[in-house]
mmCIF file of C-alpha atoms (C1' of nucleotides) in Angstrom:
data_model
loop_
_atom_site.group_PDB
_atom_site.id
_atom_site.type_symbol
_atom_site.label_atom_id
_atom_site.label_comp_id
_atom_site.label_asym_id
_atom_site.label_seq_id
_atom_site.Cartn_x
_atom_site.Cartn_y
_atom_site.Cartn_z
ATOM 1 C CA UNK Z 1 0.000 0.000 0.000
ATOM 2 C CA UNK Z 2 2.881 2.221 -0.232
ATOM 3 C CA UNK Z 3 1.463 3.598 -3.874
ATOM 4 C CA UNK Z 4 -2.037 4.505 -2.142
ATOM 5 C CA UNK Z 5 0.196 6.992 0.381
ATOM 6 C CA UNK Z 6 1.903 8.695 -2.177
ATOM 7 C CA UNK Z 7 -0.746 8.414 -4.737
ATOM 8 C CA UNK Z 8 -3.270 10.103 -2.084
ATOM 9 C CA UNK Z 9 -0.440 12.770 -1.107
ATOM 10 C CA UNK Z 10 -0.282 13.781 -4.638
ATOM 11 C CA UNK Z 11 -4.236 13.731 -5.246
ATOM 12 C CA UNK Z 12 -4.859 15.921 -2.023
ATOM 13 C CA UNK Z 13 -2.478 18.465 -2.959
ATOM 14 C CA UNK Z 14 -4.180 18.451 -6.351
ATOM 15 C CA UNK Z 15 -7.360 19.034 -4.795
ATOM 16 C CA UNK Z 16 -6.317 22.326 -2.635
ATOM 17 C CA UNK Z 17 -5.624 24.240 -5.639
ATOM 18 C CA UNK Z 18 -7.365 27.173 -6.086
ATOM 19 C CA UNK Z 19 -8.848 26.573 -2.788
ATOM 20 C CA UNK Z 20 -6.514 27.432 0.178
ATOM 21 C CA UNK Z 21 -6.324 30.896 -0.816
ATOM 22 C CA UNK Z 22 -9.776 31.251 0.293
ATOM 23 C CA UNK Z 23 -9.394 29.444 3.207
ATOM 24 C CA UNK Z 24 -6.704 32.136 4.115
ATOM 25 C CA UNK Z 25 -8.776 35.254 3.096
ATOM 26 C CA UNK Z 26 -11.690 33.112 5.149
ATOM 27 C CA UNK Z 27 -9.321 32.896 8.446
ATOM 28 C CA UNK Z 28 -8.857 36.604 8.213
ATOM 29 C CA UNK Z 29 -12.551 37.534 9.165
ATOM 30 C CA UNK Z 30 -10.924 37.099 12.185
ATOM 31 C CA UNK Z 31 -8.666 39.722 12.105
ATOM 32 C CA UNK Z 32 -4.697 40.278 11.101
ATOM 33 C CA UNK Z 33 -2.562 37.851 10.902
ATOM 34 C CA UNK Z 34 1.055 36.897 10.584
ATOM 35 C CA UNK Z 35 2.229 34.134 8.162
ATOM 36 C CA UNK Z 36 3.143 31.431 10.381
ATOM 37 C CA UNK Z 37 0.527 32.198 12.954
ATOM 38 C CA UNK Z 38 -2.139 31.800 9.667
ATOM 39 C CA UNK Z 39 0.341 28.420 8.457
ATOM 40 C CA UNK Z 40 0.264 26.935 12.447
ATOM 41 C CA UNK Z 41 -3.903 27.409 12.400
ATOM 42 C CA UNK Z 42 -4.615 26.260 8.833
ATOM 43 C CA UNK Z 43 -2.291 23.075 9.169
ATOM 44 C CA UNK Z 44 -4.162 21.919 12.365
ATOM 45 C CA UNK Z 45 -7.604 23.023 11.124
ATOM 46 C CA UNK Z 46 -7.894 19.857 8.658
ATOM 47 C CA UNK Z 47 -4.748 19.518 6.769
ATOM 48 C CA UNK Z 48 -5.799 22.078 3.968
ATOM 49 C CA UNK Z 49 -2.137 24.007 4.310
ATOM 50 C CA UNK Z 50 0.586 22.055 4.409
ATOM 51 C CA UNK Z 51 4.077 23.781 4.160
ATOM 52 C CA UNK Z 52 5.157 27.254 3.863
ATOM 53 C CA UNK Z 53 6.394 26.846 0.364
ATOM 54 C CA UNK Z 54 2.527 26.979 -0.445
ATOM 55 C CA UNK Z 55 2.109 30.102 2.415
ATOM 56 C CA UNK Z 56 4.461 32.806 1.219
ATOM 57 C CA UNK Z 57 3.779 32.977 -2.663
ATOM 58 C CA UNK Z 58 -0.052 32.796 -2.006
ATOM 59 C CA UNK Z 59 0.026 36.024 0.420
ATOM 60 C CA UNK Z 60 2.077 37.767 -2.057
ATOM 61 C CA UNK Z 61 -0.844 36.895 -4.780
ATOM 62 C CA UNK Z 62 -2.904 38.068 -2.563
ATOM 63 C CA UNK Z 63 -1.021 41.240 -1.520
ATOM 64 C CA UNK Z 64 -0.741 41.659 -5.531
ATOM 65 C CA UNK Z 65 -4.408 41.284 -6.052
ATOM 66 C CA UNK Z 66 -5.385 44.460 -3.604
ATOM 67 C CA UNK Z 67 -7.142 41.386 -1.303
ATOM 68 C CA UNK Z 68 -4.958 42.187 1.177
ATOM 69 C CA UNK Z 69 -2.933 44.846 2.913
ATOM 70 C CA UNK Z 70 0.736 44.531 5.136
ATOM 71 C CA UNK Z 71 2.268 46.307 8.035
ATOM 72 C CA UNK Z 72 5.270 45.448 9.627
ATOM 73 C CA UNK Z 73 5.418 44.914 13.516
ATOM 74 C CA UNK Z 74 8.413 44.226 15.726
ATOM 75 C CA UNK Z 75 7.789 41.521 17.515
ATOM 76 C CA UNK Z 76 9.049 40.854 21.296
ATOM 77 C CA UNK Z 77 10.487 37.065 20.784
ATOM 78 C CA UNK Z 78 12.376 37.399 17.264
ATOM 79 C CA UNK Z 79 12.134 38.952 13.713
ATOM 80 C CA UNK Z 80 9.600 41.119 13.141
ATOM 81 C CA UNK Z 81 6.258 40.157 11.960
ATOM 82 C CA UNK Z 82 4.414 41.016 8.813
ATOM 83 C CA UNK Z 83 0.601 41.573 9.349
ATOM 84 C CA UNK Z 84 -1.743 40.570 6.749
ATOM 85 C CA UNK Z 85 -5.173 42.169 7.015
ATOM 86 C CA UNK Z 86 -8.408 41.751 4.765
ATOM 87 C CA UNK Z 87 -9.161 44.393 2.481
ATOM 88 C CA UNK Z 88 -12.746 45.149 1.157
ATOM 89 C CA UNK Z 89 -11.536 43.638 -2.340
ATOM 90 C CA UNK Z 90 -10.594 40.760 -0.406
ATOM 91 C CA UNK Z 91 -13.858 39.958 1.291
ATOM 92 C CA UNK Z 92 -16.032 40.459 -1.521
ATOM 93 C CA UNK Z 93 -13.651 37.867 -3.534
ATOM 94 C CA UNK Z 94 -13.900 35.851 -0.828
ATOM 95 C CA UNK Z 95 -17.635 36.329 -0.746
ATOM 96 C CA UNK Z 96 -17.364 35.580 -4.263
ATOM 97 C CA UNK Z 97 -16.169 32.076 -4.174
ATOM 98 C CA UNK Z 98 -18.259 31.194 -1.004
ATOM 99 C CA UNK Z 99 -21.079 31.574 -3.332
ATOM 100 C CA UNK Z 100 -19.382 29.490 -6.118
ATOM 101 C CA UNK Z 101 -18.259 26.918 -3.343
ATOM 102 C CA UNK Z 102 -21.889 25.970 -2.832
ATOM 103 C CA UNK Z 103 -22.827 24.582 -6.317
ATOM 104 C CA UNK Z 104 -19.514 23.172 -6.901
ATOM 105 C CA UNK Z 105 -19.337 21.202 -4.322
ATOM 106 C CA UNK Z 106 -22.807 19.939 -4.341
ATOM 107 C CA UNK Z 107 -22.223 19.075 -8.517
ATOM 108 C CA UNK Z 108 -19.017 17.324 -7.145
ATOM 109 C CA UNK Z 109 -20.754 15.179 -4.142
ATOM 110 C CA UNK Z 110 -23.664 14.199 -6.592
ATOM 111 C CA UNK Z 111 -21.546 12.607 -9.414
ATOM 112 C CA UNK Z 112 -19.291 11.344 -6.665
ATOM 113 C CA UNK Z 113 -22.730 9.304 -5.134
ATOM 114 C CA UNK Z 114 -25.030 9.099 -8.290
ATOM 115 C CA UNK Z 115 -24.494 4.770 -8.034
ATOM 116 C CA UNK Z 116 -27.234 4.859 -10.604
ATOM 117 C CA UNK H 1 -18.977 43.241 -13.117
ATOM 118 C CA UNK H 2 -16.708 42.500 -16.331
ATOM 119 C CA UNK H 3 -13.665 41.774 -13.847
ATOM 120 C CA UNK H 4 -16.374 39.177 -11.605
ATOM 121 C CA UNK H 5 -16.828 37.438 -14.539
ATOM 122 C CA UNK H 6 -12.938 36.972 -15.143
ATOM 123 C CA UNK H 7 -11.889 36.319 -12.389
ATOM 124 C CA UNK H 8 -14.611 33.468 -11.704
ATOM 125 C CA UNK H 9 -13.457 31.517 -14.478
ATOM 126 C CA UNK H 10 -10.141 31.642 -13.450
ATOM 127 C CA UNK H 11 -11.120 30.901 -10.162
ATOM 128 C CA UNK H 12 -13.038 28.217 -11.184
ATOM 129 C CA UNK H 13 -10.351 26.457 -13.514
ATOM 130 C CA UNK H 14 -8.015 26.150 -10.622
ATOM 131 C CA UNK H 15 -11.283 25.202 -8.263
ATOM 132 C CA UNK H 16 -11.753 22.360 -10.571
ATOM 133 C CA UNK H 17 -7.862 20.960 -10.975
ATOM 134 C CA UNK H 18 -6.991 17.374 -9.677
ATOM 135 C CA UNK H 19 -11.227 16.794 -9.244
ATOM 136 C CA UNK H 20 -12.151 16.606 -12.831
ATOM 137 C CA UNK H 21 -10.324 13.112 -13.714
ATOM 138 C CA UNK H 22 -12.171 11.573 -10.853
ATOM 139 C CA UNK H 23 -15.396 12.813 -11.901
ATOM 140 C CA UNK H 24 -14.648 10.984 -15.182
ATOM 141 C CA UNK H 25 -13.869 8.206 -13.311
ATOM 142 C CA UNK H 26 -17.246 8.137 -11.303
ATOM 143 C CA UNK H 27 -19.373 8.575 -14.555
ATOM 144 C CA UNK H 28 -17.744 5.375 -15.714
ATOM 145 C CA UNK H 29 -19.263 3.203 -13.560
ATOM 146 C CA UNK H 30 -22.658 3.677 -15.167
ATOM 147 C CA UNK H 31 -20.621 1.947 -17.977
ATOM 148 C CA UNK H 32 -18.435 2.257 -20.891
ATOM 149 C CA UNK H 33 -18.407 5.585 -22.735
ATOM 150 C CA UNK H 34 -16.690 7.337 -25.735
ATOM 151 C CA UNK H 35 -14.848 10.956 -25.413
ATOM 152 C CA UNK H 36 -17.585 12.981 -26.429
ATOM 153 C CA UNK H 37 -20.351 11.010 -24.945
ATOM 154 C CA UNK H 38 -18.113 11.950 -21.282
ATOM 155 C CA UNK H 39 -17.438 15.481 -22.638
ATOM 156 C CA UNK H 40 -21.480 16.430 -22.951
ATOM 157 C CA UNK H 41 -22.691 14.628 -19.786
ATOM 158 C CA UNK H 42 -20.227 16.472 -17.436
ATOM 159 C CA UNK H 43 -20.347 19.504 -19.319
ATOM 160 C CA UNK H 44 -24.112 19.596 -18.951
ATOM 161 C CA UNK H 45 -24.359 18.168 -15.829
ATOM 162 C CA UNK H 46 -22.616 21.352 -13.551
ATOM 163 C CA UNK H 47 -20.125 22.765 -15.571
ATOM 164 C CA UNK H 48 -17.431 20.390 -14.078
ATOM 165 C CA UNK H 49 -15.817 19.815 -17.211
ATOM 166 C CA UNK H 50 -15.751 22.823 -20.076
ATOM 167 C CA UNK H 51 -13.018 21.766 -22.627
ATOM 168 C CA UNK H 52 -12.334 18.710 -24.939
ATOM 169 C CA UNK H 53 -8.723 19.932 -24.311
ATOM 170 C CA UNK H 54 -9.453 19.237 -20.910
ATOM 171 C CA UNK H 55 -10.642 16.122 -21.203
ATOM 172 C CA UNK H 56 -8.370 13.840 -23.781
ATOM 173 C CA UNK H 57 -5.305 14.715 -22.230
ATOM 174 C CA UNK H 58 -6.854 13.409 -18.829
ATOM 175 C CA UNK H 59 -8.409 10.434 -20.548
ATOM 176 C CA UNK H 60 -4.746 9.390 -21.646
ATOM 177 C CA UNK H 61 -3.218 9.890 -18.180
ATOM 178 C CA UNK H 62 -6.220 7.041 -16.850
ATOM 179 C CA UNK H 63 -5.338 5.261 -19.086
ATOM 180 C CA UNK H 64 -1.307 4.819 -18.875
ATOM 181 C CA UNK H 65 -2.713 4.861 -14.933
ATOM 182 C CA UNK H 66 -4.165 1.563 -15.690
ATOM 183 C CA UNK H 67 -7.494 2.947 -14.228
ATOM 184 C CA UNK H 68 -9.128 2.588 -17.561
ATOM 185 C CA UNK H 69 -9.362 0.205 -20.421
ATOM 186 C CA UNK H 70 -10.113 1.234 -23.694
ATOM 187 C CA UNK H 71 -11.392 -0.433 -26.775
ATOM 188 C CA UNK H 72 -12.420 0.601 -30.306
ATOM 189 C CA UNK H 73 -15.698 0.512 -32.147
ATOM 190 C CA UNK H 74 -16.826 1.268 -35.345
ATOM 191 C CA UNK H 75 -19.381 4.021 -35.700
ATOM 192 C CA UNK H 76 -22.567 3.853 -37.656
ATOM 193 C CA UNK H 77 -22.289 8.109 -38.044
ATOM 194 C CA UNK H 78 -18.686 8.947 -38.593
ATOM 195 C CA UNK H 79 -15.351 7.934 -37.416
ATOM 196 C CA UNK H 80 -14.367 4.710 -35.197
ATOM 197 C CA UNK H 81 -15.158 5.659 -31.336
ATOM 198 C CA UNK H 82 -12.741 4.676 -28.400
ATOM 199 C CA UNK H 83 -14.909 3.749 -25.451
ATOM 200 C CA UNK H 84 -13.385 3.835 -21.984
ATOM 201 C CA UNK H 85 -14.104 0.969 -19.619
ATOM 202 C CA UNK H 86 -13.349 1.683 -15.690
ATOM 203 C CA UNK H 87 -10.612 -1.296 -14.391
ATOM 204 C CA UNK H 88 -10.270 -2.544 -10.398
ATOM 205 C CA UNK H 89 -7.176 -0.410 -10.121
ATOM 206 C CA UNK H 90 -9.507 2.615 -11.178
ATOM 207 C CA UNK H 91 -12.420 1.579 -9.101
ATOM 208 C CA UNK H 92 -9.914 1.657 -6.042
ATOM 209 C CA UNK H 93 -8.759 4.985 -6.739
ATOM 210 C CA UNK H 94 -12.664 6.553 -6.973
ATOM 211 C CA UNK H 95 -13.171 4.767 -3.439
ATOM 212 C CA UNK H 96 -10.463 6.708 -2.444
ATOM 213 C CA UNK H 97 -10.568 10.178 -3.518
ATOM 214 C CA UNK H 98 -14.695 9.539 -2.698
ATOM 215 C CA UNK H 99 -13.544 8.949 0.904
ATOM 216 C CA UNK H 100 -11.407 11.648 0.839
ATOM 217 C CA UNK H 101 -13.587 14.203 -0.592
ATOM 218 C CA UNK H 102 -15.778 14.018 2.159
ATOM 219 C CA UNK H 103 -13.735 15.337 4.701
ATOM 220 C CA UNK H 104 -11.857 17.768 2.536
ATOM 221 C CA UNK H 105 -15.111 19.558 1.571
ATOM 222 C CA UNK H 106 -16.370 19.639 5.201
ATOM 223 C CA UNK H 107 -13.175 21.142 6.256
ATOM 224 C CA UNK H 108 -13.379 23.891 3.809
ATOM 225 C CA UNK H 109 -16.785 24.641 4.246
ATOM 226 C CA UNK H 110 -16.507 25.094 7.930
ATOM 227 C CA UNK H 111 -13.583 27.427 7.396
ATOM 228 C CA UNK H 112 -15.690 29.382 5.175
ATOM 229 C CA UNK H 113 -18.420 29.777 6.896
ATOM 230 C CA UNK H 114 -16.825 29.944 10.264
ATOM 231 C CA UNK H 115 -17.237 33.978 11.066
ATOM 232 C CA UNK H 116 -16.612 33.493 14.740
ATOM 233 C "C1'" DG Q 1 -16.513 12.717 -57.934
ATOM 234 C "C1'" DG Q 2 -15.758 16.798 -55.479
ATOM 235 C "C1'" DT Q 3 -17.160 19.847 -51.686
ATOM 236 C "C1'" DC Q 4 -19.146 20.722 -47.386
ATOM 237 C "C1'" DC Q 5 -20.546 19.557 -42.790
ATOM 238 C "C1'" DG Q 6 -20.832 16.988 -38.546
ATOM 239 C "C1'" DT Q 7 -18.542 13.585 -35.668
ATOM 240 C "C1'" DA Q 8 -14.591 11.963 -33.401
ATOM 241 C "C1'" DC Q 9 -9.882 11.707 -31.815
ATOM 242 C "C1'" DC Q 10 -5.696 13.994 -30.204
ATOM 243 C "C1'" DT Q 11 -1.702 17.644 -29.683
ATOM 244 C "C1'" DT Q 12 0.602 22.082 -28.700
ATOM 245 C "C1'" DG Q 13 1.548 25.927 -25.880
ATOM 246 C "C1'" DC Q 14 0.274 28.510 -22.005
ATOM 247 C "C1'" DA Q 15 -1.051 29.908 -17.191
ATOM 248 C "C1'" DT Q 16 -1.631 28.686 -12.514
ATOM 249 C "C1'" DA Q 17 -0.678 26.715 -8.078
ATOM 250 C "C1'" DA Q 18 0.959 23.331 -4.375
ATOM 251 C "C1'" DC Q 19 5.003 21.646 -2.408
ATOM 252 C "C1'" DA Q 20 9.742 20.303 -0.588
ATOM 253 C "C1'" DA Q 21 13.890 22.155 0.466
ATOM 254 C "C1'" DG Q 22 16.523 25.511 1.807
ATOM 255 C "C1'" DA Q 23 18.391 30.525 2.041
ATOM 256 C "C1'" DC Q 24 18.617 34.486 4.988
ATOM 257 C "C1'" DA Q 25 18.207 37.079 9.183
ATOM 258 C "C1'" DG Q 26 16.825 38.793 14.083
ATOM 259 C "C1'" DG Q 27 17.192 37.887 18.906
ATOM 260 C "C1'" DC Q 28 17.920 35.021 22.966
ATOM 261 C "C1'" DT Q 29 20.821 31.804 25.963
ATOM 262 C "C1'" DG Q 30 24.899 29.539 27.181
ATOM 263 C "C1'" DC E 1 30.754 33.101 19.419
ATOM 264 C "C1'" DA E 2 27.769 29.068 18.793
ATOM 265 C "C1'" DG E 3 23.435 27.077 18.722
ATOM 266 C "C1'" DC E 4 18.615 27.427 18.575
ATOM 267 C "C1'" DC E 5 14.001 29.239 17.849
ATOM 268 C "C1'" DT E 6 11.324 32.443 15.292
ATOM 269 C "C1'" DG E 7 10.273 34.670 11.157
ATOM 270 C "C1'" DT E 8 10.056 35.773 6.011
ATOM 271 C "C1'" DC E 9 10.839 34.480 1.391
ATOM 272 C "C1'" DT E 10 12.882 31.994 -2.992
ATOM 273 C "C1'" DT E 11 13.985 28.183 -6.179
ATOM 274 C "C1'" DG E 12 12.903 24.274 -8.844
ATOM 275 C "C1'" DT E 13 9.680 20.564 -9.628
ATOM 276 C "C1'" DT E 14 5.345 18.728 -10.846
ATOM 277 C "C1'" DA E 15 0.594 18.481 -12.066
ATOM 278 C "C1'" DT E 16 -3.328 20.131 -14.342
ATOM 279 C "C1'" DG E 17 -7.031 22.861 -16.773
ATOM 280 C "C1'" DC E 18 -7.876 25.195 -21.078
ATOM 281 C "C1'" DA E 19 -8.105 27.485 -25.775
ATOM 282 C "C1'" DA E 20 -6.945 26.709 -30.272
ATOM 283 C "C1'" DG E 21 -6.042 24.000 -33.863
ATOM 284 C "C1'" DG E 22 -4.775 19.607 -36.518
ATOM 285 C "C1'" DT E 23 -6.218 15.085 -38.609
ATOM 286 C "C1'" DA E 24 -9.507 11.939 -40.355
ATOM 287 C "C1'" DC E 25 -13.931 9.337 -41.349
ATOM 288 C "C1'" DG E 26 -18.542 9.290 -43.504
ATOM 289 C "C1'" DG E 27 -22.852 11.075 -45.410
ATOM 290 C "C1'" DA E 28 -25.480 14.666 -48.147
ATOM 291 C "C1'" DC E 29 -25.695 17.507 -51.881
ATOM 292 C "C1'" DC E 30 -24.645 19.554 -56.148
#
DNA sequence: GGTCCGTACCTTGCATAACAAGACAGGCTG
DNA sequence: CAGCCTGTCTTGTTATGCAAGGTACGGACC
């Protein structure tokens, strides 16, 4: 069963594209955020982020984008931190593919379980 | 709106990468079918699937995946079709992403609608 | 028998995104 | 100064969806 590991590995990360970017703008409803903060409580969450090589180039899409804004703050225990904080762009993108979300994943589910 | 529109494709391109092939793969088990026959179901069905350049290229990768068989048939309207036939090995996988899926989609719709 | 159209297969080139691995640097403790 | 934890970010690899176009068979119509 070692090819069902590695074959599943590859098919989940497959399946998050397009997707945890959302799931970042989505965890910043909360309010600002630093990267590894955001990486430490999306990798627990469910396993939809899983390194940091995925992290840093989708903030600066989204920094790129307008869907977020930056500010630098020293931090007391080590380098200083870089905030990322929803901007209005942001949430109605995010609002945007909530709303696609919905049909998709129903459409998905139902050919998944149509044993017809 | 003309950027909405845009950007939703886009977004829904990448929304759609690494789940497409296993929707094939789940419409197969109703039986064999030829390209185009899989082409205008899914394409119908949600919008899952949009492109025949989309779909051979996939169809190929099954294949050399040993997840489906193929055989050809003469047609009564036009050229020879290639029908695809879903294998064990290609079952397995479908059980697998199916389990999968479940949990993955859960996950990601908690996180989006989570506005604690 | 030549031309057009619909059916059917497949390829090429491009854009996007996840990921592993590791580079670089600040600040603390010994 | 060495070692470690905390941070940010980059590089190279891989996988995939998609638009556009190429090839070919067969029937209908002049």
């Amino acid at each position: 069963m070692h090819r069902m590991v590695a074959t599943n590995a590859r098919v989940l990360a497959q399946m998050r594209k397009g997707i945890v970017e959302f799931c970042v703008l989505a965890h910043l409803r909360h309010g600002e955020a630093y990267g590894r903060e955001i990486a430490g409580t999306l990798a627990n969450d469910p396993a939809v982020l899983t390194s940091e090589g995925t992290l840093y180039p989708l903030l600066a899409r989204l920094r790129k984008q307008g869907w977020v804004e930056t500010s630098w703050t020293p931090s007391d225990s080590g380098p200083p931190r870089r905030y990322y904080a929803l901007t209005e762009d942001g949430a109605a993108a995010l609002e945007a593919f909530t709303a696609a979300w919905g049909p998709f994943h129903s459409a998905v589910t139902a050919i998944l379980e149509d044993d017809g």
